Amino acid sequence: MATTTTTTIKDVNEKPHFPEQVTGMYILARALKNIGIKNVYGLVGIPITEAGYEIQGQGIKFVTFRHEQQAGMAAATEGYLTRTPGVLMTVSSLGMLNGLTATANATVNCYPMIQISGSTDPTMVDMNMGTYEQLDQFNAAKPYVKAAFRCSKAEDIPAAVNRAYRAAITGRPGGVYIDMTTPALGQVMNAADAEKLFYEPVDLYSEVAPNKASVDRAVELLTSAKRPAILLGKGAAYAQTDDNIKKLIETYNIPYLPMSMAKGLMPDDGPLSALSCRSTIMEQADVVMVVGARINWMLSFGKGKWNPATKFIQLDVEPQEIDRNVPIAAPVVGDLNLSLEAILAGLEGKKMAADPSWVTSLQAETKEKNGKFETRLADAAKLMPMNHWSALSAIKPILAANPDVVLINEGANTLDDTRDTISMELPRHRVDCATWSIMGMGMGSAIGAAVATGKSVVAIEGDSAFGFSGMDFSTICRFKLPVTVVILNNGGIYNGIGKPLDNTTDPAPTTLDIHARYDKLGDAFGARTYYVTTPDELSKALTEAISSKEPCLIDVQLAADAGKESGHIGYLNPTPLIPIEV
Ligand code: ADP
Ligand code: MG
């Protein structure tokens, strides 16, 4: 006869056995609540499972993932979009390292976030006793973060959380790590004593003002320019100083060129947008004001195509950014909001020396290039099977009609072609693989954007890119988020026509699955799904998906030969050895 076993599930909402006592996990949850954390992204297990429940108990939304890296991407995206740190919570060892990849990426991109990982008793780790999930996480994290703290006692937790928050957002924002040891998490304290640990940090973000001499120098240079331009980076979008940027550009009639995540800070299709004139700006502008952008690989280090006579004004909160690759004629170090206010005050009543034909010639160039681009899209729309441009010809008008949708974008050709095709109208509505140009931020960033903003999200993903985070599509479904994932499937990394060398019958290193039905993956989790092969079908599916405000997945069938090796950055390959026809 079968016996029935009753499993007793611990009622976590039950009051502690001794109501006057609390644990380190409770203190952690309270500390997060006290500093204003609204969402935590993570994945539980030993030793943080109960902490997850305590966090929910505080009324904080705990978004639980299938992989820590994606939870970290979500936290980082919240940090970027809200200018407050996103919080990632992981278990020890591999969970911590999985999350650390996202935290490192956040640091590189200047996104504020806090990774909190449970860890084994450090006294055992230090003695190399071979304890459960033994890893010196604290020291492993240090090279990848702005600051790291280790809590060995519950008493340290509130201060660690407050200091991590301040570190993440102060100066140049970035990732911060808190090593939350098992002894600290499990420590039991008298509730009244614990209560005394919490404090309200004063002046959490103190804006740093630029010095007057630097502002005067910048104003002098800008007003003397014959062919000025403003280069906007994602630091400018992050800084949320949109009105000052608009005022500077519109009052002084200065053309602007946005980096990819700065798109929308000023409208891509605005009269002063020089988006289509990147080379002309590099070759002809005499003064370029760089606002919240780094002159790194994405800007050819300020060399190459750049006119050697170009003078740079650079506005950045990080003094070490100045002169990194080119000498900066007028550095303005400070928080962008204060720097722009000071520059605007300095410009008051001054006349610009700009040549009026500069703007009109950029406008003429824009008109011509945009005309050619439209023809290219219209031609691609007739192709069967589709390529990236055919698909984007269908997506473009739909996103234009829904400007408040947050766009997440990753891939190689999918990234490049989407960035070039989709115009942004509003600030902080585009998140992509950013400074490292990584793959594997898609589902996490889509979730972070949806949770942090409450807006609808569309993620445009290459099939390869989607593979890195695809399982967390299930998180989108579990949390019923208004996210539509559009997968442009050309069956491979770059494309699906790689040919292996003669000695193997294995797939080529770049080959994936041209016939995969990604829509069925969505079916598994109850999403609305679509499989489309024409621009018309895609157009109908995307319109319906966005208006549903439900989790949706659209599998877009492209030709296997659509796309080229490494998209626009093929030149970075050391040797063009892989036999791919481009
Ligand atoms: P992009 O990739 O768009 O070119 P980067 O990430 O390279 O942008 O550069 C962003 C820059 O913005 C960084 O150098 C960072 O220090 C700076 N930054 C971030 N926040 C602020 C702020 N509030 N004030 C001034 N500069 C900021
Ligand atoms: Mg592909």
PDB file of C-alpha atoms and ligand atoms in Angstrom, residues 388 411-414 461-465 487-496 510 512 514 518 558-560 562-563, ligand 2:
ATOM      1  CA  HIS A 388      18.073  41.967 -42.146  1.00  0.00           C
ATOM      2  CA  GLY A 411      23.761  40.697 -32.381  1.00  0.00           C
ATOM      3  CA  ALA A 412      26.313  41.428 -35.089  1.00  0.00           C
ATOM      4  CA  ASN A 413      24.480  42.386 -38.289  1.00  0.00           C
ATOM      5  CA  THR A 414      21.259  42.583 -36.264  1.00  0.00           C
ATOM      6  CA  GLU A 461      17.993  39.852 -31.342  1.00  0.00           C
ATOM      7  CA  GLY A 462      20.242  37.961 -33.701  1.00  0.00           C
ATOM      8  CA  ASP A 463      19.720  34.196 -33.444  1.00  0.00           C
ATOM      9  CA  SER A 464      23.218  33.760 -32.064  1.00  0.00           C
ATOM     10  CA  ALA A 465      22.790  36.563 -29.526  1.00  0.00           C
ATOM     11  CA  ILE A 487      14.647  36.971 -33.391  1.00  0.00           C
ATOM     12  CA  LEU A 488      16.216  37.563 -36.783  1.00  0.00           C
ATOM     13  CA  ASN A 489      17.266  34.025 -37.683  1.00  0.00           C
ATOM     14  CA  ASN A 490      19.899  33.764 -40.383  1.00  0.00           C
ATOM     15  CA  GLY A 491      21.108  30.451 -38.959  1.00  0.00           C
ATOM     16  CA  GLY A 492      24.441  31.411 -37.556  1.00  0.00           C
ATOM     17  CA  ILE A 493      27.027  33.677 -36.065  1.00  0.00           C
ATOM     18  CA  TYR A 494      27.269  36.387 -38.751  1.00  0.00           C
ATOM     19  CA  ASN A 495      25.327  34.112 -41.137  1.00  0.00           C
ATOM     20  CA  GLY A 496      24.457  30.484 -41.737  1.00  0.00           C
ATOM     21  CA  THR A 510      29.812  29.924 -37.205  1.00  0.00           C
ATOM     22  CA  LEU A 512      23.750  27.482 -35.947  1.00  0.00           C
ATOM     23  CA  ILE A 514      18.590  28.064 -39.882  1.00  0.00           C
ATOM     24  CA  TYR A 518      12.330  29.672 -31.877  1.00  0.00           C
ATOM     25  CA  LEU A 558      15.872  35.197 -42.854  1.00  0.00           C
ATOM     26  CA  ALA A 559      18.008  33.785 -45.643  1.00  0.00           C
ATOM     27  CA  ALA A 560      21.069  31.873 -44.454  1.00  0.00           C
ATOM     28  CA  ALA A 562      21.977  37.351 -44.982  1.00  0.00           C
ATOM     29  CA  GLY A 563      24.699  39.134 -43.028  1.00  0.00           C
TER      30      GLY A 563
HETATM   31 MG    MG B   2      22.671  35.115 -36.920  1.00  0.00          MG
END
